[in-house]
Short mmCIF file of C-alpha atoms in Angstrom, two decimals:
data_model
loop_
_atom_site.label_atom_id
_atom_site.label_comp_id
_atom_site.label_asym_id
_atom_site.label_seq_id
_atom_site.Cartn_x
_atom_site.Cartn_y
_atom_site.Cartn_z
CA ASP A 1 197.74 28.61 71.45
CA ILE A 2 197.68 31.85 69.68
CA MET A 3 194.29 31.07 68.30
CA THR A 4 193.16 29.95 71.70
CA GLN A 5 194.49 33.15 73.21
CA GLU A 6 192.83 35.10 70.50
CA ALA A 7 189.59 33.26 71.12
CA ASN A 8 189.90 33.88 74.86
CA LYS A 9 190.75 37.41 74.22
CA ALA A 10 187.74 37.72 71.96
CA ASP A 11 185.58 36.13 74.61
CA TYR A 12 187.03 38.45 77.18
CA MET A 13 186.33 41.39 74.96
CA ILE A 14 182.80 40.14 74.40
CA LEU A 15 182.40 39.79 78.13
CA GLU A 16 183.82 43.27 78.61
CA ALA A 17 181.52 44.57 75.91
CA ASN A 18 178.56 42.82 77.51
CA ARG A 19 179.58 44.23 80.88
CA ALA A 20 179.94 47.68 79.35
CA ILE A 21 176.56 47.33 77.71
CA HIS A 22 175.07 46.16 80.99
CA THR A 23 176.72 49.10 82.76
CA ARG A 24 175.41 51.49 80.10
CA GLU A 25 171.94 50.02 80.40
CA THR A 26 172.15 50.33 84.17
CA GLN A 27 173.22 53.96 83.78
CA ASN A 28 170.42 54.51 81.31
CA ASP A 29 167.94 53.07 83.78
CA ILE A 30 169.35 55.30 86.51
CA MET A 31 169.16 58.31 84.18
CA ASN A 32 165.64 57.34 83.21
CA GLN A 33 164.73 57.10 86.87
CA GLU A 34 166.39 60.48 87.49
CA VAL A 35 164.51 61.97 84.57
CA HIS A 36 161.27 60.49 85.88
CA PHE A 37 162.09 61.82 89.34
CA GLN A 38 162.84 65.27 87.90
CA LYS A 39 159.55 65.17 85.99
CA LEU A 40 157.83 64.33 89.27
CA GLN A 41 159.70 67.15 90.96
CA ILE A 42 158.69 69.56 88.19
CA LYS A 43 155.11 68.40 88.38
CA LYS A 44 155.20 68.78 92.14
CA SER A 45 156.69 72.27 91.79
CA ARG A 46 153.98 73.20 89.31
CA LEU A 47 151.32 71.93 91.65
CA GLU A 48 152.89 73.85 94.48
CA ILE A 49 153.01 77.00 92.31
CA ILE A 50 149.38 76.52 91.29
CA LEU A 51 148.41 75.92 94.90
CA PHE A 52 150.36 79.02 95.96
CA GLU A 53 148.69 81.07 93.22
CA VAL A 54 145.30 79.76 94.31
CA LEU A 55 146.15 80.66 97.89
CA LEU A 56 147.31 84.11 96.77
CA ILE A 57 144.08 84.62 94.81
CA VAL A 58 142.03 83.44 97.74
CA MET A 59 143.96 85.73 100.05
CA PHE A 60 143.60 88.62 97.56
CA PHE A 61 139.83 88.21 97.61
CA MET A 62 139.72 87.46 101.31
CA ILE A 63 141.63 90.61 102.31
CA PRO A 64 138.83 93.06 101.21
CA ILE A 65 136.22 90.76 102.69
CA VAL A 66 138.08 90.55 105.97
CA ASP A 67 138.74 94.34 105.85
CA ALA A 68 135.05 95.00 105.14
CA VAL A 69 134.04 92.70 107.98
CA VAL A 70 136.52 94.40 110.30
CA ARG A 71 135.33 97.85 109.24
CA LYS A 72 131.72 96.81 109.58
CA ASN A 73 132.40 95.46 113.03
CA ARG A 74 134.30 98.60 113.92
CA THR A 75 131.48 100.80 112.53
CA ARG A 76 128.91 98.76 114.34
CA LYS A 77 130.95 99.05 117.49
CA ASN A 78 131.20 102.85 117.04
CA GLU A 79 127.48 103.05 116.31
CA LEU A 80 126.70 101.06 119.39
CA LYS A 81 129.06 103.29 121.35
CA GLU A 82 127.43 106.45 119.96
CA LEU A 83 123.98 105.02 120.55
CA ASN A 84 124.92 104.20 124.09
CA GLU A 85 126.31 107.71 124.60
CA ARG A 86 123.20 109.24 123.02
CA LEU A 87 120.97 107.15 125.21
CA MET A 88 122.95 108.22 128.24
CA LYS A 89 122.64 111.87 127.15
CA GLU A 90 118.91 111.46 126.53
CA ILE A 91 118.54 109.88 129.93
CA ASP A 92 120.46 112.78 131.48
CA ILE A 93 118.39 115.28 129.48
CA ARG A 94 115.15 113.59 130.49
CA ILE A 95 116.21 113.57 134.11
CA GLU A 96 117.16 117.24 133.86
CA ALA A 97 113.90 118.03 132.03
CA GLU A 98 111.92 116.27 134.73
CA LYS A 99 113.76 118.32 137.33
CA ARG A 100 113.08 121.53 135.41
CA LEU A 101 109.46 120.53 134.91
CA LYS A 102 109.12 119.88 138.59
CA ARG A 103 110.72 123.23 139.42
CA SER A 104 108.52 124.92 136.78
CA GLU A 105 105.40 123.33 138.24
CA GLU A 106 106.41 124.47 141.69
CA LEU A 107 107.14 127.97 140.36
CA HIS A 108 103.85 128.14 138.44
CA ARG A 109 101.96 126.89 141.45
CA PHE A 110 103.70 129.50 143.59
CA LEU A 111 102.94 132.25 141.05
CA ALA A 112 99.33 131.15 140.63
CA GLU A 113 98.79 131.09 144.37
CA ASN A 114 100.57 134.39 145.07
CA THR A 115 99.95 136.59 142.02
CA VAL A 116 97.49 139.45 142.20
CA ASP A 117 96.05 138.40 138.85
CA VAL A 118 93.35 135.76 138.74
CA ILE A 119 94.32 132.62 136.79
CA SER A 120 91.57 130.22 135.78
CA LEU A 121 91.34 126.92 133.92
CA MET A 122 88.05 126.24 132.13
CA ASP A 123 86.75 123.43 129.95
CA ALA A 124 85.21 123.89 126.50
CA GLY A 125 81.83 124.54 128.13
CA LEU A 126 83.25 127.56 130.04
CA ASN A 127 83.00 125.72 133.37
CA ARG A 128 85.81 126.59 135.73
CA ILE A 129 88.05 123.70 136.76
CA TYR A 130 90.55 125.77 138.72
CA VAL A 131 90.82 129.37 139.95
CA SER A 132 93.78 130.89 141.77
CA PRO A 133 93.39 131.93 145.46
CA SER A 134 93.80 135.61 144.50
CA CYS A 135 90.17 135.56 143.32
CA GLU A 136 88.96 136.33 146.86
CA LYS A 137 90.69 139.74 146.92
CA PHE A 138 89.92 140.32 143.26
CA TYR A 139 86.22 139.43 143.10
CA GLY A 140 85.25 139.15 146.76
CA TYR A 141 84.18 135.51 146.19
CA SER A 142 85.91 132.44 147.56
CA GLN A 143 87.36 129.77 145.28
CA GLN A 144 84.47 127.40 145.88
CA GLU A 145 81.88 130.09 145.17
CA ILE A 146 83.50 130.91 141.84
CA LEU A 147 83.94 127.23 140.89
CA HIS A 148 80.20 126.66 141.42
CA MET A 149 79.05 129.66 139.35
CA ARG A 150 76.89 128.78 136.37
CA SER A 151 78.52 131.21 133.89
CA PRO A 152 81.71 133.28 133.74
CA LEU A 153 79.51 136.26 132.80
CA ASP A 154 78.33 136.33 136.45
CA LEU A 155 81.57 138.21 137.19
CA VAL A 156 81.08 140.71 134.34
CA ASP A 157 79.24 144.03 134.49
CA PRO A 158 75.91 143.50 132.62
CA LEU A 159 76.78 146.39 130.30
CA TYR A 160 79.63 144.31 128.89
CA HIS A 161 77.88 140.94 128.58
CA ILE A 162 77.30 141.27 124.83
CA SER A 163 80.84 142.41 123.98
CA VAL A 164 82.47 139.71 126.17
CA ASN A 165 80.22 137.03 124.69
CA GLN A 166 81.14 138.16 121.16
CA ARG A 167 84.84 137.91 122.02
CA LEU A 168 84.36 134.38 123.35
CA VAL A 169 82.47 133.32 120.23
CA GLU A 170 85.20 134.81 118.03
CA MET A 171 87.86 133.03 120.08
CA PHE A 172 86.13 129.64 119.62
CA ARG A 173 85.74 130.34 115.90
CA SER A 174 89.34 131.42 115.25
CA LYS A 175 90.83 129.05 117.87
CA SER A 176 93.39 131.70 118.76
CA SER A 177 94.19 133.78 121.82
CA THR A 178 92.10 136.83 122.53
CA ARG A 179 92.29 139.83 124.82
CA TYR A 180 89.56 142.24 125.83
CA ILE A 181 88.86 144.96 128.38
CA TYR A 182 85.69 145.08 130.42
CA LYS A 183 84.36 145.98 133.85
CA VAL A 184 84.36 143.36 136.61
CA LEU A 185 81.35 143.01 138.89
CA ARG A 186 82.46 142.30 142.46
CA LYS A 187 80.45 140.51 145.14
CA ASP A 188 79.69 143.82 146.87
CA GLY A 189 78.28 145.29 143.62
CA THR A 190 81.21 147.59 142.83
CA THR A 191 82.93 147.54 139.45
CA PHE A 192 86.41 148.22 138.16
CA TRP A 193 88.29 147.94 134.88
CA ALA A 194 89.95 144.60 134.09
CA GLU A 195 91.85 143.04 131.19
CA ALA A 196 91.30 139.36 130.33
CA ASN A 197 93.70 137.23 128.29
CA ILE A 198 92.24 133.90 127.12
CA ASN A 199 94.43 131.21 125.56
CA PRO A 200 92.77 128.10 124.12
CA ILE A 201 94.35 124.66 124.55
CA MET A 202 93.68 122.44 121.53
CA ASP A 203 92.98 118.70 121.51
CA PRO A 204 95.62 117.12 119.20
CA ALA A 205 93.24 114.38 118.08
CA THR A 206 90.22 116.50 117.13
CA ASN A 207 91.88 119.93 116.78
CA GLU A 208 89.07 121.38 118.84
CA VAL A 209 89.28 123.60 121.91
CA ARG A 210 89.72 121.39 124.94
CA ASN A 211 90.50 123.87 127.72
CA LEU A 212 90.88 127.58 128.27
CA ILE A 213 93.45 129.38 130.40
CA THR A 214 92.39 132.88 131.44
CA VAL A 215 94.39 135.57 133.19
CA VAL A 216 92.42 138.56 134.49
CA ARG A 217 94.24 141.68 135.65
CA ASN A 218 93.06 144.83 137.39
CA ILE A 219 93.86 147.78 135.09
CA SER A 220 91.96 150.53 136.90
CA GLU A 221 95.11 152.61 137.39
CA ARG A 222 96.12 152.15 133.77
CA MET A 223 92.68 153.17 132.50
CA LYS A 224 92.78 156.21 134.75
CA HIS A 225 96.21 157.09 133.38
CA GLU A 226 95.00 156.56 129.79
CA GLU A 227 92.03 158.82 130.43
CA GLU A 228 94.39 161.46 131.77
CA LEU A 229 96.61 161.06 128.70
CA SER A 230 93.59 161.26 126.43
CA GLU A 231 92.48 164.45 128.14
CA TYR A 232 96.01 165.80 127.87
CA ALA A 233 96.08 164.92 124.14
CA ARG A 234 92.75 166.71 123.63
CA GLN A 235 94.09 169.79 125.40
CA LYS A 236 97.30 169.61 123.38
CA GLU A 237 95.31 169.29 120.15
CA TYR A 238 93.21 172.28 121.15
CA LEU A 239 96.36 174.24 122.00
CA LEU A 240 98.00 173.35 118.68
CA HIS A 241 94.81 174.31 116.87
CA GLU A 242 94.77 177.68 118.61
CA ILE A 243 98.48 178.25 117.93
CA HIS A 244 97.98 177.30 114.30
CA ASN A 245 95.05 179.69 113.94
CA ARG A 246 97.00 182.50 115.57
CA VAL A 247 100.11 181.90 113.43
CA LYS A 248 97.99 181.62 110.30
CA ASN A 249 96.18 184.84 111.21
CA ASN A 250 99.48 186.58 111.89
CA PHE A 251 100.84 185.51 108.51
CA ALA A 252 97.58 186.63 106.86
CA ILE A 253 97.77 190.00 108.64
CA LEU A 254 101.40 190.39 107.59
CA ILE A 255 100.55 189.64 103.95
CA SER A 256 97.56 192.00 104.08
CA LEU A 257 99.73 194.80 105.47
CA MET A 258 102.17 194.23 102.62
CA ASN A 259 99.30 194.37 100.14
CA MET A 260 98.10 197.65 101.65
CA GLN A 261 101.61 199.06 101.52
CA ARG A 262 102.09 197.93 97.95
CA ASP A 263 98.75 199.40 96.86
CA GLN A 264 99.63 202.76 98.44
CA SER A 265 103.10 202.85 96.92
CA TYR A 266 103.84 204.23 93.44
CA ASN A 267 107.40 202.94 93.50
CA ALA A 268 107.66 199.93 91.14
CA GLU A 269 110.85 198.69 92.80
CA LEU A 270 109.23 198.82 96.24
CA SER A 271 106.13 197.02 94.95
CA SER A 272 108.32 194.28 93.45
CA SER A 273 110.23 193.93 96.72
CA LEU A 274 106.97 193.70 98.67
CA THR A 275 105.69 191.02 96.25
CA ASP A 276 108.89 189.01 96.73
CA LEU A 277 108.58 189.42 100.49
CA GLN A 278 104.96 188.24 100.35
CA LEU A 279 106.01 185.09 98.52
CA ARG A 280 108.69 184.42 101.13
CA VAL A 281 106.15 184.86 103.93
CA ARG A 282 103.74 182.50 102.14
CA THR A 283 106.57 180.01 101.75
CA MET A 284 107.11 180.02 105.52
CA SER A 285 103.37 179.89 106.15
CA LEU A 286 103.06 176.87 103.86
CA VAL A 287 105.67 174.96 105.91
CA HIS A 288 103.63 175.63 109.04
CA GLU A 289 100.44 174.53 107.24
CA GLN A 290 102.00 171.22 106.12
CA LEU A 291 103.36 170.57 109.60
CA TYR A 292 99.94 171.14 111.18
CA HIS A 293 98.18 168.71 108.84
CA ASN A 294 100.92 166.07 109.04
CA GLN A 295 100.78 163.21 111.56
CA GLU A 296 104.52 163.44 112.23
CA ILE A 297 106.26 166.44 113.75
CA SER A 298 109.83 165.67 112.61
CA THR A 299 109.18 165.49 108.84
CA ILE A 300 106.75 166.89 106.28
CA PRO A 301 105.71 165.48 102.87
CA PHE A 302 107.82 167.78 100.72
CA ASP A 303 106.14 166.66 97.49
CA ASN A 304 102.81 168.13 98.71
CA TYR A 305 104.60 171.24 99.94
CA LEU A 306 106.36 171.80 96.60
CA HIS A 307 103.13 171.24 94.69
CA HIS A 308 101.33 173.91 96.74
CA LEU A 309 104.31 176.28 96.52
CA THR A 310 104.39 176.12 92.72
CA LEU A 311 100.63 176.79 92.59
CA ILE A 312 101.02 179.85 94.88
CA ILE A 313 103.87 181.31 92.82
CA SER A 314 102.10 180.59 89.52
CA SER A 315 98.88 182.21 90.71
CA SER A 316 100.82 185.21 92.08
CA PHE A 317 102.37 186.03 88.69
CA ASN A 318 99.29 184.89 86.73
CA ASN A 319 101.13 184.98 83.41
CA PRO A 320 99.25 182.92 80.77
CA LYS A 321 102.26 183.08 78.42
CA ILE A 322 104.37 181.01 80.85
CA SER A 323 103.51 177.34 81.32
CA LEU A 324 104.50 175.55 84.52
CA GLN A 325 105.23 171.80 84.28
CA THR A 326 105.93 169.66 87.37
CA ASP A 327 107.31 166.17 87.94
CA ILE A 328 107.25 165.72 91.73
CA GLN A 329 108.00 162.34 93.34
CA PRO A 330 107.10 161.45 96.97
CA CYS A 331 109.69 162.74 99.42
CA LYS A 332 109.77 163.34 103.18
CA VAL A 333 112.03 166.14 104.42
CA ALA A 334 113.15 166.94 107.96
CA ILE A 335 111.32 169.94 109.36
CA GLU A 336 114.65 171.75 109.92
CA MET A 337 115.36 171.56 106.17
CA ALA A 338 111.87 172.28 104.87
CA LEU A 339 111.90 176.04 105.48
CA PRO A 340 115.35 176.85 103.98
CA LEU A 341 114.70 174.50 101.06
CA GLY A 342 111.31 176.13 100.46
CA LEU A 343 112.86 179.60 100.48
CA ILE A 344 115.51 178.47 97.98
CA LEU A 345 112.86 177.10 95.61
CA ASN A 346 110.73 180.21 96.03
CA GLU A 347 113.65 182.41 94.94
CA LEU A 348 114.55 180.21 91.95
CA ILE A 349 110.99 179.78 90.64
CA THR A 350 110.22 183.49 91.20
CA ASN A 351 113.38 184.51 89.32
CA ALA A 352 112.40 182.22 86.44
CA TYR A 353 109.02 183.96 86.19
CA LYS A 354 110.56 187.43 86.47
CA TYR A 355 113.65 187.22 84.26
CA ALA A 356 113.52 184.16 81.96
CA PHE A 357 110.83 185.53 79.62
CA PRO A 358 111.15 189.30 79.17
CA GLY A 359 108.53 191.25 77.25
CA ASP A 360 105.92 189.10 75.53
CA LYS A 361 108.16 186.05 75.25
CA THR A 362 106.44 182.72 75.94
CA GLY A 363 107.96 179.57 77.41
CA THR A 364 107.84 176.80 79.96
CA ILE A 365 109.21 176.34 83.46
CA TRP A 366 109.90 172.80 84.66
CA VAL A 367 110.00 171.87 88.37
CA ARG A 368 111.22 168.34 89.10
CA LEU A 369 111.71 166.49 92.40
CA THR A 370 113.24 163.05 91.82
CA PRO A 371 115.26 160.55 93.88
CA GLU A 372 118.92 160.15 93.00
CA SER A 373 119.79 157.32 95.44
CA ASP A 374 118.60 155.85 98.74
CA GLN A 375 119.72 158.96 100.64
CA LYS A 376 119.74 161.72 98.02
CA PHE A 377 117.09 163.69 96.13
CA SER A 378 117.46 166.32 93.45
CA ILE A 379 115.31 169.36 92.60
CA SER A 380 115.59 170.93 89.17
CA ILE A 381 114.22 174.38 88.25
CA CYS A 382 114.65 174.74 84.47
CA ASP A 383 113.23 176.99 81.76
CA ASP A 384 113.56 177.50 78.02
CA GLY A 385 113.92 181.27 78.32
CA ILE A 386 116.73 183.63 77.35
CA GLY A 387 119.24 181.85 79.60
CA LEU A 388 121.95 183.24 81.84
CA PRO A 389 124.86 185.54 81.00
CA ASP A 390 128.08 183.78 80.01
CA ASP A 391 129.90 185.03 83.10
CA PHE A 392 127.02 184.26 85.52
CA THR A 393 127.78 182.67 88.88
CA MET A 394 125.87 182.72 92.13
CA ASN A 395 128.67 184.81 93.64
CA SER A 396 128.85 187.27 90.77
CA THR A 397 125.40 188.74 91.46
CA HIS A 398 124.68 190.84 94.54
CA SER A 399 120.89 190.55 94.60
CA MET A 400 119.17 189.60 97.83
CA GLY A 401 117.63 186.50 96.24
CA SER A 402 121.02 185.12 95.13
CA GLN A 403 122.49 185.82 98.55
CA ILE A 404 119.56 184.03 100.21
CA VAL A 405 119.99 181.01 97.90
CA GLY A 406 123.74 180.83 98.51
CA ILE A 407 123.42 181.08 102.30
CA LEU A 408 120.58 178.54 102.55
CA VAL A 409 122.25 176.01 100.19
CA GLU A 410 125.30 176.11 102.44
CA GLN A 411 123.10 175.86 105.54
CA ILE A 412 121.39 172.61 104.43
CA GLU A 413 124.72 171.18 103.14
CA ALA A 414 123.38 170.79 99.60
CA THR A 415 125.07 171.27 96.24
CA LEU A 416 123.82 173.69 93.57
CA LYS A 417 124.71 173.24 89.91
CA VAL A 418 123.83 175.98 87.41
CA THR A 419 123.74 175.43 83.61
CA SER A 420 122.57 177.61 80.73
CA ASN A 421 121.97 175.76 77.48
CA GLY A 422 118.85 176.88 75.67
CA GLY A 423 117.60 178.37 78.93
CA ALA A 424 118.60 178.31 82.61
CA CYS A 425 118.65 175.26 84.85
CA PHE A 426 119.32 175.14 88.60
CA ARG A 427 119.82 171.67 90.06
CA ILE A 428 119.99 171.11 93.83
CA LEU A 429 121.23 167.80 95.27
CA PHE A 430 120.36 167.31 98.95
CA SER A 431 119.73 164.76 101.71
CA PRO A 432 116.09 164.84 102.86
CA LEU A 433 116.95 163.83 106.42
CA GLN A 434 119.81 165.58 108.14
CA ASP A 435 120.85 162.48 110.10
CA ASN A 436 121.79 160.81 106.82
#
């Protein structure tokens, strides 16, 4: 029994072991199925991730494309909108231009039909296509009579046929507008002065004259006025010539009287004073001379004036031991400044001749007129003579010449700088035109 129990027990244990093994195998199968399912899940997840990444990549590339398409569509839409607005503006502008053109045509037609000037349209063969109605009062011919004339020279005084024909030939050659004055021949045989303006109209294809527009105006009153002005100018020129001659003669008489007085005087100081006075009178006379020969009446060429002044002073002293050197640049000076400036230079150059080289001493005097800036000029009167005293100033001397220089320098609002280094040098800085 015990053995049987043991055998049964062993069988039971074998059965239990087999059942346990079967259970373990079943669990292993379930675990294997779970593992396989998890592998499938992982594979599915990986596929989903890959698909998501692909979708992300596609979306990443699609976003710029879609944005570009949207922007392009938006730009195109804006362009179409702008084009539409531009077209609407152009339509409005064209409509307005047509209205203005219509008003301009009406205005031109009104002007052409009511102006006192004669407006004509001619072809390249000088045949009139149109003439304004004012021609009847202007020429005495009707529109039809003028339109059927063989040549435009039929309305020109025969004395002016050649000159008018030359102007027309020159106009066709240069293909530019021309203007000329001639005498018109009316139907009744009378003549009067007229001014013609001819404007050629070019053919864009051939660049040749296609038509001519002419405007003829009666200028009889203007020509009469110009003749009166011309006569007035001739009388004025004659009057100025007479005044100039009288002033020049008066200056010459004054200088001659001084010469006579100087020759009759045995006083050296009086003779020197008369010589200085003669130079001052010649200085004033020279300003008048330059003004008479100048085209302008408000300014004179001061370079020419200074050149003549230096020659007069040099010839007056006639000292071969003193050399005069000039460096004179072009300069125009207001007439109000010319006389005081000339008197200043006369005093300074004269003093250089009289006092810079005493005895038999030789030397050189330099006269320079040079520009300093756009509105300033400088004049330098320098010498290599004995120089000035150490305590010299323009106010320290009481001579008439120094007083004249000081007063006139202040009058023309100039500056005078005096230096003495190996000689004397007077430098004047001034504005040529008082307005500046």
